[in-house]
Coordinates of C-alpha atoms and ligand atoms in Angstrom, one line a residue:
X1 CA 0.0 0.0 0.0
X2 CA 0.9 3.5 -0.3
X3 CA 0.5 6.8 1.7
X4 CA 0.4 9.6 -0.1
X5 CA 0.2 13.3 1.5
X6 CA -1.3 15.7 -1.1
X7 CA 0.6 19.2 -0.1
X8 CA -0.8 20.4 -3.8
X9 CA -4.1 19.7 -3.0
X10 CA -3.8 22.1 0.5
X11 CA -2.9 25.0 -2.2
X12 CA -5.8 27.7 -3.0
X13 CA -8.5 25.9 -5.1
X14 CA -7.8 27.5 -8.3
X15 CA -4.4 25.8 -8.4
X16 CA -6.3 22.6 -9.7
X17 CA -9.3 20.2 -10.3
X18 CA -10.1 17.3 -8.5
X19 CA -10.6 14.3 -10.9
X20 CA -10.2 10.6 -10.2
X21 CA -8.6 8.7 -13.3
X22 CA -11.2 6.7 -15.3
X23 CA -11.3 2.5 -14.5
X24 CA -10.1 0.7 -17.7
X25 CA -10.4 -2.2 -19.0
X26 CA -7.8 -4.9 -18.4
X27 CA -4.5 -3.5 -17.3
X28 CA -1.4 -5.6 -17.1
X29 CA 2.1 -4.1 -16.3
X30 CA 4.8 -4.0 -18.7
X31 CA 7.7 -2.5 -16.2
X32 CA 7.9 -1.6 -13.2
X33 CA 11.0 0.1 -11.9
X34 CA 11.9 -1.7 -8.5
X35 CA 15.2 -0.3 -8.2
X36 CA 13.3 3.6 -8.5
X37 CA 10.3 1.9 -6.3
X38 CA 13.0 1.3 -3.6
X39 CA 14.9 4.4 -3.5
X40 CA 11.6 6.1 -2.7
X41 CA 10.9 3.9 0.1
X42 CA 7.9 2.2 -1.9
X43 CA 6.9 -1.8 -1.6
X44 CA 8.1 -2.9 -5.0
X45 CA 6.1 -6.5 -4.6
X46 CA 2.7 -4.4 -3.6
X47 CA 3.2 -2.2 -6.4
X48 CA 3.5 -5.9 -8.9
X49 CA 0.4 -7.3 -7.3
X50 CA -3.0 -7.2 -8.4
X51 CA -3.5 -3.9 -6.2
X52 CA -1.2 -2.1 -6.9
X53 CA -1.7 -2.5 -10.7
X54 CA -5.0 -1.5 -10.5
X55 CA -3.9 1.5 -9.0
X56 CA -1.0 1.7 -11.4
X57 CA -3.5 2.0 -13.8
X58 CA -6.0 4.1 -12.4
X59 CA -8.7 1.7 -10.9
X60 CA -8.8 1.8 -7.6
X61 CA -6.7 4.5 -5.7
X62 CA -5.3 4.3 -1.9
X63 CA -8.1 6.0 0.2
X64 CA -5.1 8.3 1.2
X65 CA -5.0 9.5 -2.4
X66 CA -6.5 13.0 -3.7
X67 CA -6.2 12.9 -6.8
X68 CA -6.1 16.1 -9.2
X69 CA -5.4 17.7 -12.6
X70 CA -3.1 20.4 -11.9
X71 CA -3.9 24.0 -14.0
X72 CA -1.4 25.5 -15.9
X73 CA -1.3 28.4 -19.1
X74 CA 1.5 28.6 -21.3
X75 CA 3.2 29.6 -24.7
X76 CA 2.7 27.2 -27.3
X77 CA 5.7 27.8 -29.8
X78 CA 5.5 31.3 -28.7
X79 CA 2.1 31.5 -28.8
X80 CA 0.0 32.7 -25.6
X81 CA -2.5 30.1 -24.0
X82 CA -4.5 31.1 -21.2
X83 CA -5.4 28.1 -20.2
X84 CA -4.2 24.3 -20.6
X85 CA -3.4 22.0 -17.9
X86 CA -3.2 18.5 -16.8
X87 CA -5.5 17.2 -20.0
X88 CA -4.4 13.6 -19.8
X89 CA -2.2 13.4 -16.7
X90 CA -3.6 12.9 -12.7
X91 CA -1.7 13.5 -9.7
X92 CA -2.3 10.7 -7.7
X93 CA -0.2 12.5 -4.6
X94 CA 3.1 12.9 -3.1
X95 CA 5.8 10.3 -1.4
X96 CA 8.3 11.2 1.1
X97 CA 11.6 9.4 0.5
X98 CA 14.7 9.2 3.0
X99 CA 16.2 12.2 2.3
X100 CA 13.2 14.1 3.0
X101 CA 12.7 14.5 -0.8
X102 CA 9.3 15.1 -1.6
X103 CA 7.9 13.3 -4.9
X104 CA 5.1 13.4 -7.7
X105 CA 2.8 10.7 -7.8
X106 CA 1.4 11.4 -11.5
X107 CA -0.3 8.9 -14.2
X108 CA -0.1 9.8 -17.6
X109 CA -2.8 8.5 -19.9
X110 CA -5.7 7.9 -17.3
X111 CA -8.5 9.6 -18.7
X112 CA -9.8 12.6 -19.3
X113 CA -10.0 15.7 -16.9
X114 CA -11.5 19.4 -16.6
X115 CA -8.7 20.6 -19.1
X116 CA -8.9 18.1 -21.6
X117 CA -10.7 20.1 -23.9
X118 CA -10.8 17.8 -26.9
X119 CA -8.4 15.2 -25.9
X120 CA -9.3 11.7 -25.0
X121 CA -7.1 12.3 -21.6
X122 CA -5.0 8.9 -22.5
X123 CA -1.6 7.7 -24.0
X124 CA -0.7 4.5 -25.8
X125 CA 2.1 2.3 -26.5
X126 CA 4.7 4.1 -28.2
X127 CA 4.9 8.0 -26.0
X128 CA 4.4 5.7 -22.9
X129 CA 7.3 3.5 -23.6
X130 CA 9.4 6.3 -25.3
X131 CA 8.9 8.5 -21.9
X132 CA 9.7 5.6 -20.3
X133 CA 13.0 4.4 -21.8
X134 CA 14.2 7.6 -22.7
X135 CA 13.7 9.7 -19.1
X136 CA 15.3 6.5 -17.5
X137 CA 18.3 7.1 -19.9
X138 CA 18.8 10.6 -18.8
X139 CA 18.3 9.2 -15.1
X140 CA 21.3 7.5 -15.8
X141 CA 23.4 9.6 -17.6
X142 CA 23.0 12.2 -14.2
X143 CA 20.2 14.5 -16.4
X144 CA 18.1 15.9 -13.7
X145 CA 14.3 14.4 -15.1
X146 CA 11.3 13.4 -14.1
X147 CA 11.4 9.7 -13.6
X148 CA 9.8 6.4 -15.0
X149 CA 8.0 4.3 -11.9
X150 CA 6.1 2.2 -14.4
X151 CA 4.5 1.1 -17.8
X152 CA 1.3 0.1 -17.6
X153 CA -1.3 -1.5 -20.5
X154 CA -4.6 -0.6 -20.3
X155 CA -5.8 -3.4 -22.7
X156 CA -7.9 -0.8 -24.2
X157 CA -7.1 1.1 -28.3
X158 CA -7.0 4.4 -28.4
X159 CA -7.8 6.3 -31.5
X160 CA -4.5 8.2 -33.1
X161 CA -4.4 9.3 -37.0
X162 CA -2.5 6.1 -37.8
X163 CA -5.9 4.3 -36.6
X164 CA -6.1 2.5 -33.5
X165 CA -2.9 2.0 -30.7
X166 CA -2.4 -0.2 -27.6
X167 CA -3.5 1.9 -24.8
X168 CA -1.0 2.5 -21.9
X169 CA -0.3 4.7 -19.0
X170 CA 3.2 5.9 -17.5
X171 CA 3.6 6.2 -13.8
X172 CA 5.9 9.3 -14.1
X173 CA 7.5 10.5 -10.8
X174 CA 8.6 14.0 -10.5
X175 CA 10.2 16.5 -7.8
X176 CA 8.0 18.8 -9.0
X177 CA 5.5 19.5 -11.7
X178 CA 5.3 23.3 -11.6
X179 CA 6.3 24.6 -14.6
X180 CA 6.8 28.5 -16.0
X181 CA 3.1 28.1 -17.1
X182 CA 1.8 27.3 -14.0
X183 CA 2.8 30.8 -12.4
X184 CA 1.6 32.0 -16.1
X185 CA -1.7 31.2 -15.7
X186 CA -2.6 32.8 -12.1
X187 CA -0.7 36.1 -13.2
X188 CA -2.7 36.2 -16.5
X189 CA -5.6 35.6 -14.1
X190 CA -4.3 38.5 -11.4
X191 CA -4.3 36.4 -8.5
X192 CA -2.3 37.1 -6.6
X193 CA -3.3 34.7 -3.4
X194 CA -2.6 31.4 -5.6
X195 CA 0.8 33.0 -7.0
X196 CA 2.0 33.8 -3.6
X197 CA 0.9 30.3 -2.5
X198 CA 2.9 29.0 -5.4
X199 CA 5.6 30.6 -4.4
X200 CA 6.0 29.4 -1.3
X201 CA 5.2 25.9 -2.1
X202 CA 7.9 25.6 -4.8
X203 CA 10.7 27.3 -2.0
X204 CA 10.2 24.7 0.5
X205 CA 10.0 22.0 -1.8
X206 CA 12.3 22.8 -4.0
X207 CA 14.5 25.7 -2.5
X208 CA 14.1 25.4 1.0
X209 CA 17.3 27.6 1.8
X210 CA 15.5 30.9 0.5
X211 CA 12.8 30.1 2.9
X212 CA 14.3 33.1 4.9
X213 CA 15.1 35.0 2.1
X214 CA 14.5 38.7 2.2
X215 CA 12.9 38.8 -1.5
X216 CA 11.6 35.1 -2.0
X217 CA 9.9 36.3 -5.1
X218 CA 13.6 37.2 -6.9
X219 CA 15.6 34.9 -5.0
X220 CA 13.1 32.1 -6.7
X221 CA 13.9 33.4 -10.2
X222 CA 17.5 33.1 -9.4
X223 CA 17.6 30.0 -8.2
X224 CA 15.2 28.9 -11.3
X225 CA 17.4 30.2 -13.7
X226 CA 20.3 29.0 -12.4
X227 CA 18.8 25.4 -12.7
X228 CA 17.4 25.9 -16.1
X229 CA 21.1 26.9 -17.4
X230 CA 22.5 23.9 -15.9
X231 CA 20.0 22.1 -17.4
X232 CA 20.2 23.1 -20.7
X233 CA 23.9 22.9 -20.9
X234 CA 23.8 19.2 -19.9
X235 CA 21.5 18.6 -22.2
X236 CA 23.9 20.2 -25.3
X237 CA 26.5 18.4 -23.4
X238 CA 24.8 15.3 -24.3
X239 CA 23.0 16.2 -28.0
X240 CA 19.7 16.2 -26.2
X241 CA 17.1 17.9 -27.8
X242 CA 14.0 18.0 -26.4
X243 CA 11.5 19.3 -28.8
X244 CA 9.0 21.0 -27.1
X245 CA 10.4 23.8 -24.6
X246 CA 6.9 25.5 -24.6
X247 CA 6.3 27.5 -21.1
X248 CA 3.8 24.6 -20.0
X249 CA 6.8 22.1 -20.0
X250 CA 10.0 23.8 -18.6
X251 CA 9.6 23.3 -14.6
X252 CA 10.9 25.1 -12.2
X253 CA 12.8 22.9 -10.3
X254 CA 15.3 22.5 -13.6
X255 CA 14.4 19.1 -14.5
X256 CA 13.5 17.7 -18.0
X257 CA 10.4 17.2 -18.4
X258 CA 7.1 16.0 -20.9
X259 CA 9.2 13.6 -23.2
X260 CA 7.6 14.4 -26.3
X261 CA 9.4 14.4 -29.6
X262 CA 12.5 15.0 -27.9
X263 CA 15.2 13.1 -29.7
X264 CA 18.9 12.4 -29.2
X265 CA 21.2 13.6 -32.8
X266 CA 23.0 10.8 -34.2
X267 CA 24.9 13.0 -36.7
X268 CA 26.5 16.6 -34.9
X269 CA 24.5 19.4 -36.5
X270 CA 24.4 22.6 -34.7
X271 CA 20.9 23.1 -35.9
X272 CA 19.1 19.9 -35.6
X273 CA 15.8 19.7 -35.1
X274 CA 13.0 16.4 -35.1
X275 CA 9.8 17.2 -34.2
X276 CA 7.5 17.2 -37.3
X277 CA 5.3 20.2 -35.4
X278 CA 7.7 22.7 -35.2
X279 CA 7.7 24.4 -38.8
X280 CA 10.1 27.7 -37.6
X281 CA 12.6 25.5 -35.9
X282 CA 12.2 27.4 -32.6
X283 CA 13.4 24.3 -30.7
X284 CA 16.7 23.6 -32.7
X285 CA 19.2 22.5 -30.4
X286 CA 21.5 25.7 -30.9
X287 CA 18.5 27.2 -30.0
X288 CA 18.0 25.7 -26.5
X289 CA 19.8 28.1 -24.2
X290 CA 17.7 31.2 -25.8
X291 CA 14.7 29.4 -25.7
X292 CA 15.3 28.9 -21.7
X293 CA 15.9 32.4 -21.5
X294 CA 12.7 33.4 -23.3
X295 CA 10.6 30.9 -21.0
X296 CA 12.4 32.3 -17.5
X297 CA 11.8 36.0 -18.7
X298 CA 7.9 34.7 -18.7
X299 CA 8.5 33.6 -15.2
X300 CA 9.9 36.9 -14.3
X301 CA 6.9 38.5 -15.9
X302 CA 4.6 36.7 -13.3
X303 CA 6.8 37.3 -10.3
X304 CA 7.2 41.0 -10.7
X305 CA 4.4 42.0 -8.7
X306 CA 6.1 40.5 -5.6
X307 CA 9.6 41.4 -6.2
X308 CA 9.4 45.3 -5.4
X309 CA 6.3 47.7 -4.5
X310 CA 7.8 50.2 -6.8
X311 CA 6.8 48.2 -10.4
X312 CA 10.1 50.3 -12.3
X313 CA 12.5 48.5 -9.5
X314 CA 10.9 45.1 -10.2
X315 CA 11.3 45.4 -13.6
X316 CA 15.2 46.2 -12.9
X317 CA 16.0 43.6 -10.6
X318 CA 14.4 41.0 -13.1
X319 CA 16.2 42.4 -15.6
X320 CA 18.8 41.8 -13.4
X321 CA 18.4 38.3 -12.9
X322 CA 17.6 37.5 -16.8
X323 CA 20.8 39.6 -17.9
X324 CA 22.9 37.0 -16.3
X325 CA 21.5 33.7 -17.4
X326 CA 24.3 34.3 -20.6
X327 CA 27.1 34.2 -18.5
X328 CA 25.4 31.4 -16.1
X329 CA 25.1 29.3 -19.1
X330 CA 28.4 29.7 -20.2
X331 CA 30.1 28.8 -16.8
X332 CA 27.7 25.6 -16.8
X333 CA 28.3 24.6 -20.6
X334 CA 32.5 25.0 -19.8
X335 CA 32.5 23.1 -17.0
X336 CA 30.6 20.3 -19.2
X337 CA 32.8 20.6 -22.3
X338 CA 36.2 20.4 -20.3
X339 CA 35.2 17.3 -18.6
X340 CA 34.1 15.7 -21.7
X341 CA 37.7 16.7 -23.1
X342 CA 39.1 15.6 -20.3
X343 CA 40.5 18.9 -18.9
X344 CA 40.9 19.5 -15.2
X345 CA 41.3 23.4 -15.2
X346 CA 40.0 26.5 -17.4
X347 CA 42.3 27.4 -19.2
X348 CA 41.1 31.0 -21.3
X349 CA 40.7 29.1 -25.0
X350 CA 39.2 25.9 -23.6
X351 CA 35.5 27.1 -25.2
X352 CA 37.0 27.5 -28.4
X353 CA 38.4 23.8 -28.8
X354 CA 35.4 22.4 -28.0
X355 CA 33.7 25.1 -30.8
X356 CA 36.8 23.7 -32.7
X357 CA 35.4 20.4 -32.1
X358 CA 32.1 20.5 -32.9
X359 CA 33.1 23.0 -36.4
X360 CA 34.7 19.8 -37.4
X361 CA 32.7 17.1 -36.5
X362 CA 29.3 19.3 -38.5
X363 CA 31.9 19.8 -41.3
X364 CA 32.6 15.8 -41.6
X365 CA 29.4 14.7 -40.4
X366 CA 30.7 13.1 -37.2
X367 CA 28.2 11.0 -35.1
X368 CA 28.4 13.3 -31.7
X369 CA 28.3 10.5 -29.2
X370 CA 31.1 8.1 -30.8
X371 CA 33.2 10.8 -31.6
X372 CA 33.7 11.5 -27.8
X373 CA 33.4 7.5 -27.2
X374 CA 36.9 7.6 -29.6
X375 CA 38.2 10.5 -28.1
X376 CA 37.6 8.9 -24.4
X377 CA 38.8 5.6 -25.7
X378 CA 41.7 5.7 -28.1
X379 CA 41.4 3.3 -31.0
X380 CA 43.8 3.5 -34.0
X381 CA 40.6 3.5 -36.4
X382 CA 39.3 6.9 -35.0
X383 CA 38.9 9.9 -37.1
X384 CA 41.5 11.4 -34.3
X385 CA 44.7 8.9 -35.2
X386 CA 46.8 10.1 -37.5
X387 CA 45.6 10.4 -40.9
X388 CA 42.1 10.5 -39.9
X389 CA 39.8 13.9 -40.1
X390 CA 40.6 15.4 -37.3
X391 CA 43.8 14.6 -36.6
X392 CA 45.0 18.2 -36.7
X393 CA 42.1 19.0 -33.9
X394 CA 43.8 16.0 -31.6
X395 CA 47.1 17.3 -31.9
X396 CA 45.9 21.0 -30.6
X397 CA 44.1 19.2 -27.9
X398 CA 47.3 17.1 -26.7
X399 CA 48.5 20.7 -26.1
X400 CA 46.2 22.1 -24.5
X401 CA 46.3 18.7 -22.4
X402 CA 50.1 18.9 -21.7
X403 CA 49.3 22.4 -20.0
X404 CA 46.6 21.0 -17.8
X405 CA 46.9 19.8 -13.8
X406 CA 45.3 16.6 -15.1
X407 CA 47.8 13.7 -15.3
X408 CA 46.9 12.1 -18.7
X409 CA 45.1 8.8 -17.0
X410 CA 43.0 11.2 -15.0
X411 CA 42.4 12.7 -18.3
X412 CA 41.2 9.7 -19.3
X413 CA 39.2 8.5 -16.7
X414 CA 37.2 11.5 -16.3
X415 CA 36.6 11.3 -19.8
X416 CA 34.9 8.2 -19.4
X417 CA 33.2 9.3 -16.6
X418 CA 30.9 12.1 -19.0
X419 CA 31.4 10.5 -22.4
X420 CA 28.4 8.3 -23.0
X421 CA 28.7 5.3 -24.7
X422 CA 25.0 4.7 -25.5
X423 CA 22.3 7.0 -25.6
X424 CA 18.9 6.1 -26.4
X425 CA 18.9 6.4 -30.5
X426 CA 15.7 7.3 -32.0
X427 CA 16.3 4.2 -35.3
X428 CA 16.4 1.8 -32.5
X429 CA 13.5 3.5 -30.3
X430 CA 11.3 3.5 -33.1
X431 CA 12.1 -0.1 -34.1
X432 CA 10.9 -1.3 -30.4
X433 CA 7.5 0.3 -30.6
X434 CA 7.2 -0.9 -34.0
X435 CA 7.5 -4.4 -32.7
X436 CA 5.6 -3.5 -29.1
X437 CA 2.4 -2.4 -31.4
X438 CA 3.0 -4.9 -34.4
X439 CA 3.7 -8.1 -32.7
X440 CA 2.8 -7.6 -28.8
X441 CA 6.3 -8.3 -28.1
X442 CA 8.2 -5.5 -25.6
X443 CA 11.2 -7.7 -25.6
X444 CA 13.1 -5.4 -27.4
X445 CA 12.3 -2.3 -25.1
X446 CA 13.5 -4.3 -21.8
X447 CA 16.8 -5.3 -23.6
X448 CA 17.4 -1.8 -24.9
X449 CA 16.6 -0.4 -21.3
X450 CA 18.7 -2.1 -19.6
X451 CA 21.4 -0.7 -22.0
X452 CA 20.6 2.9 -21.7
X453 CA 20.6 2.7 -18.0
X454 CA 24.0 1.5 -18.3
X455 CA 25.8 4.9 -20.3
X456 CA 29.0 4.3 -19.2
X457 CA 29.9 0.8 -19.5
X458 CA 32.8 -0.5 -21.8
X459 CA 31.4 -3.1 -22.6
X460 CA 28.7 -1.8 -24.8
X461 CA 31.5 0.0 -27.6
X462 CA 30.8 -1.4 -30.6
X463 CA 27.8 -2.6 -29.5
X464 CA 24.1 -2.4 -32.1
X465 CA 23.0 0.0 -29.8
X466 CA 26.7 2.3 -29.4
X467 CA 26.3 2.1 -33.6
X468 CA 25.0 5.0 -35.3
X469 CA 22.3 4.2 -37.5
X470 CA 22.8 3.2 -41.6
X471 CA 21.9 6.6 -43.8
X472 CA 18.6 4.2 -44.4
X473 CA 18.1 4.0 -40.7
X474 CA 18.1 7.7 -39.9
X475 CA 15.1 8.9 -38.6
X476 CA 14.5 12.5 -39.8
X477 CA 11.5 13.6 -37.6
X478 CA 9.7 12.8 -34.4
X479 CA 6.0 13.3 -33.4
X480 CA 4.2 14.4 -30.3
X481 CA 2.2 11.0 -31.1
X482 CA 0.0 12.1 -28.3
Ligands
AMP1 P1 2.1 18.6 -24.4 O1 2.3 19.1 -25.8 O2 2.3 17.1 -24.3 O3 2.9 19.3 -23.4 O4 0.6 18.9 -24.1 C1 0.0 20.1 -24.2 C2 -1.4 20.2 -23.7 O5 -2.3 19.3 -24.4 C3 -1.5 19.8 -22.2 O6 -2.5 20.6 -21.6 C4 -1.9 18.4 -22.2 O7 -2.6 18.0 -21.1 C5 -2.9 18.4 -23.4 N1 -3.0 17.0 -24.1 C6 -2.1 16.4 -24.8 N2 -2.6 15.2 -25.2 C7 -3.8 15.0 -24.7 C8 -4.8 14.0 -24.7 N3 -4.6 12.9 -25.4 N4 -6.0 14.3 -24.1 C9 -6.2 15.4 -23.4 N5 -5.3 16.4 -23.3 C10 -4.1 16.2 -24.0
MG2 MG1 3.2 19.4 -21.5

């Protein structure tokens, strides 16, 4: 059994809907993550019985459970929208964990709710295992994300343009869901009770040393968009794209979160991009940082109000704030590079090897992850040995490595430590759910998971799923496929 507490449901009524998730029809779990189960303190084997898959998939709920939609606004691809909100996703409640971490109870897929407008309010098959696999990945590879606690089938369709899919539901486990559009739409709104109440909930879950603070209101945004740049420059770190940084899916507590058409590159090309829905490429991945920035200057917006009586003094200490994410970026986004090229301290020109790097790799069409797999692990077939591509780079980066504190085994092994060997590639993603919808087999999903949660591990080089896909291979675009 579990206990929830429901702090979000003690927040001003506005702040959501009450909604229990709609009974379906014969669910069966497909994964359940013991070892996540575990670390937050929850019975694994209760959570695999008949019970607690039934409550996994929305039929019958702990009595300690109060569950809710939460309300949120948000930009769509720039675009203002007052109101959206948990459509297809129910907060079941919160867990408690060891460290005093407070967690997200959420299924996604279990029915419709007060903001589902014209959505069905469920998921199937392919988002639910793609979430899934893909958030456990980042888990792995130190990502802060929302989490994977199971997969659940429904044993119901669920009508998509390509005709009818397998229904499912993920169990998704979060520090937080408040998101810039959550503050969005009670400011849009002007009220001012529910924001303030926001505020305070997101600093003692999330931030509890500004508790005291003497402006909570700016000391919030800094802390937000402090996590937000780390965020986004592990993500570039790694070739994560994610696809949809609306408002409504960049939370506060600088985690990743709504896996949607996000997408790993195979290939390194500064401006990448997958998902089919984005016609302007606003979500490129050389577009990441900015896009942060435009979604924290939104949360700014909202938070002005409490920052200063005196609106022309809010408005510059926001300013403030936003003005620095550039250079809070930056610092991030070095620190990330020099580890992954193995360098121990900043030296002044250390950004412009990396840019070096990465010119060079888009200029021979370099897979992103391999490359640094080769660079981390010297092997006389790279594109680094001599007569290979980049060559020239490698012998400007064993200068800059002779100058470093690093001994050149150090090098090495903290190289390894930040290089990924595996990464969750989209060719292989897509052939799993192909074979999860086609044949009722999820065989291939377990295998690849257990992969993915493994990032650093030698003994996947060379491996199908450390292989870059074929040019016929490639996937191009990603959909929502909501
Ligand atoms: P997303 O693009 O996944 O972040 O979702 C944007 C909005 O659409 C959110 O308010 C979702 O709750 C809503 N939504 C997405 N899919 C569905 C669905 N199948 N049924 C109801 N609402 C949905
Ligand atoms: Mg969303």
């Amino acid at each position: 059994m579990i206990e929830f507490d429901n702090s979000y449901a003690r927040l001003p009524a506005a702040c959501f809907e009450r909604v229990d998730p709609t009974p379906v029809k014969a669910p069966e779990l497909i994964k359940l993550n013991t070892a996540l189960a575990q670390e937050l303190g929850l019975d694994a084997q209760w959570l695999a019985s008949e019970e607690g898959v039934n409550m996994l998939a929305g039929n019958a709920l702990p009595e300690s459970s109060q569950a809710l939609a939460m309300a949120y606004a948000g930009h769509q691809f720039g675009n203002w929208v007052p109101q959206l909100g948990d459509g297809r996703a129910i907060l079941l409640g919160e867990v408690v964990d060891a460290n005093n971490h407070r967690f997200d109870i959420q299924l996604k897929g279990a029915g419709r709710t007060p903001f589902s407008r014209g959505g069905d309010g469920r998921n199937w098959m392919g988002p639910v295992l793609r979430e899934y696999l893909v958030s456990e990945a980042m888990a792995a590879l130190g990502v802060p994300t929302t989490r994977a606690l199971a997969a659940t089938a429904t044993g119901e369709f669920v009508l998509r343009e390509s005709g009818p899919m397998p229904g499912a539901i993920v169990t998704r486990v979060a520090r937080s869901h408040v998101r810039v559009g959550t503050f969005q739409y009670f400011a849009a709104r002007g009220d001012q009770e529910s924001l303030t109440a926001l505020v305070d909930h997101v600093i003692e879950r999330q931030y509890p040393s500004l508790t005291e603070a003497d402006n909570k209101a700016l000391s919030l945004l800094e802390a937000v968009i402090d996590a937000q740049a780390s965020l986004v420059a592990h993500w570039q770190s790694i070739g994560f794209i994610h696809g949809v940084m609306n408002t409504d899916n960049c939370s506060v507590s600088g985690h990743t979160i709504d896996y949607g058409p996000c997408a790993f590159m195979d290939t390194y090309q500064a401006d990448k991009l997958f998902s089919s829905i984005d016609r302007g490429a606003r979500y490129a991945y050389q577009n990441q940082p900015r896009i942060a920035q435009w979604n924290l200057v939104n949360l700014a917006q909202c938070l002005l109000p409490m920052m200063h009586e005196d609106q022309e003094k809010s408005v510059e200490l926001a300013q403030a704030a936003i003005n620095r994410f550039d250079e809070i970026f930056v610092h991030h986004y070095s620190q990330r590079m020099r580890a992954k090229l193995g360098l121990n301290n900043a030296q002044d020109n250390d950004l412009a090897l990396a840019a070096n790097l990465l010119k060079r790799m888009e200029d021979e069409q370099l897979d992103f992850t391999q490359t640094f797999t080769q660079l981390s692990y010297p092997d006389a077939l790279s594109p680094f040995a001599a007569g290979g591509a980049l060559h020239d780079w490698h012998l400007s980066w064993q200068q800059r490595l002779g100058n470093d504190s690093a001994q050149a085994e150090q090098s090495r092994l903290l190289m390894q430590q930040v290089n990924p060997i595996v990464i969750p590639r989209n060719h292989l993603i897509e052939a799993f759910i192909e074979r999860a919808v086609a044949d009722n087999d999820v065989s291939d999903f377990h295998a690849m998971l257990d992969v993915v949660t493994t990032p650093f591990d030698e003994k996947h080089i060379g491996s199908l799923y450390a292989t870059p896909p074929q040019p016929e291979e490639r996937v191009t675009q990603t959909f929502c496929g909501t």
